[in-house]
């Protein structure tokens, strides 16, 4: 019986790392993911097998990792949150390294509804600030 793999922080991190690496490299291998995340190769191999079993990842004959549509969707959603929160935190004065670490934590615990509400609020606030700047000139 095949249990559904929950979308845990770890699963999202693996998928996100494969997405990011696929934008930087021609082909992504398990060793690239291990290096990127700072995990052992056996640990990554085990995770890759689980991701493949769940249909989130494919492995081609040359052992390159390829996100499936479902895997890509999860990875892009996680990465979009990461980019948003790291930029937002930096904009309010949080040092870049701390903003990156905190964004990585926030991206996993927040619901899609709350993320969209924060994103909309932040965009409206930026638009108001931009309008104020234009009006004062």
Tab-separated table of C-alpha atoms in Angstrom, residues 20-105:
chain	number	residue	atom	x	y	z
A	20	UNK	CA	16.712	26.471	-8.250
A	21	UNK	CA	19.520	24.191	-9.418
A	22	UNK	CA	17.731	23.492	-12.714
A	23	UNK	CA	17.821	27.242	-13.392
A	24	UNK	CA	21.579	27.303	-12.748
A	25	UNK	CA	22.715	23.996	-14.266
A	26	UNK	CA	22.020	22.155	-17.497
A	27	UNK	CA	21.200	18.977	-15.552
A	28	UNK	CA	20.576	18.349	-11.860
A	29	UNK	CA	21.917	15.234	-10.138
A	30	UNK	CA	21.494	13.953	-6.593
A	31	UNK	CA	25.055	15.021	-5.787
A	32	UNK	CA	24.167	18.609	-6.779
A	33	UNK	CA	21.204	18.589	-4.401
A	34	UNK	CA	23.351	17.126	-1.609
A	35	UNK	CA	25.933	19.861	-2.082
A	36	UNK	CA	23.311	22.627	-2.322
A	37	UNK	CA	21.435	21.561	0.813
A	38	UNK	CA	24.476	20.355	2.757
A	39	UNK	CA	23.001	16.865	3.156
A	40	UNK	CA	24.678	13.487	2.765
A	41	UNK	CA	24.399	11.690	-0.574
A	42	UNK	CA	22.597	8.673	0.969
A	43	UNK	CA	20.068	11.027	2.577
A	44	UNK	CA	19.378	12.725	-0.751
A	45	UNK	CA	19.186	9.387	-2.586
A	46	UNK	CA	16.536	8.189	-0.139
A	47	UNK	CA	14.528	11.409	-0.507
A	48	UNK	CA	14.822	11.310	-4.301
A	49	UNK	CA	13.435	7.768	-4.311
A	50	UNK	CA	10.442	8.861	-2.206
A	51	UNK	CA	9.825	11.916	-4.405
A	52	UNK	CA	9.945	9.699	-7.479
A	53	UNK	CA	7.501	7.199	-5.942
A	54	UNK	CA	5.092	10.062	-5.233
A	55	UNK	CA	5.235	11.307	-8.816
A	56	UNK	CA	6.922	14.591	-7.909
A	57	UNK	CA	10.186	13.754	-9.624
A	58	UNK	CA	11.486	11.681	-12.521
A	59	UNK	CA	14.966	10.283	-12.968
A	60	UNK	CA	16.159	9.914	-16.536
A	61	UNK	CA	18.546	7.162	-17.738
A	62	UNK	CA	21.558	9.412	-17.047
A	63	UNK	CA	20.378	9.860	-13.426
A	64	UNK	CA	19.342	13.485	-13.982
A	65	UNK	CA	16.531	14.726	-11.745
A	66	UNK	CA	13.520	16.218	-13.507
A	67	UNK	CA	10.540	17.700	-11.677
A	68	UNK	CA	7.143	16.444	-12.825
A	69	UNK	CA	4.352	18.986	-13.333
A	70	UNK	CA	3.143	18.339	-9.765
A	71	UNK	CA	6.676	18.600	-8.399
A	72	UNK	CA	7.310	21.795	-10.336
A	73	UNK	CA	4.059	23.302	-9.047
A	74	UNK	CA	5.020	22.648	-5.408
A	75	UNK	CA	8.588	23.867	-5.986
A	76	UNK	CA	7.479	27.076	-7.707
A	77	UNK	CA	4.948	27.851	-4.984
A	78	UNK	CA	7.561	27.334	-2.264
A	79	UNK	CA	10.197	29.345	-4.139
A	80	UNK	CA	7.746	32.187	-4.845
A	81	UNK	CA	7.055	32.451	-1.120
A	82	UNK	CA	10.771	32.328	-0.350
A	83	UNK	CA	11.580	35.153	-2.753
A	84	UNK	CA	8.695	37.284	-1.505
A	85	UNK	CA	9.514	36.928	2.196
A	86	UNK	CA	13.276	37.317	1.794
A	87	UNK	CA	12.755	40.525	-0.229
A	88	UNK	CA	10.132	41.838	2.187
A	89	UNK	CA	12.361	41.206	5.205
A	90	UNK	CA	15.349	42.843	3.536
A	91	UNK	CA	13.175	45.857	2.633
A	92	UNK	CA	12.348	46.403	6.296
A	93	UNK	CA	16.002	46.268	7.303
A	94	UNK	CA	16.669	42.624	8.141
A	95	UNK	CA	20.228	41.646	7.102
A	96	UNK	CA	20.270	39.473	3.960
A	97	UNK	CA	21.569	36.282	5.604
A	98	UNK	CA	18.953	36.432	8.363
A	99	UNK	CA	16.208	37.355	5.877
A	100	UNK	CA	17.086	34.282	3.785
A	101	UNK	CA	16.991	31.940	6.800
A	102	UNK	CA	13.760	33.408	8.152
A	103	UNK	CA	12.103	33.341	4.714
A	104	UNK	CA	12.957	29.645	4.498
A	105	UNK	CA	11.139	29.044	7.775
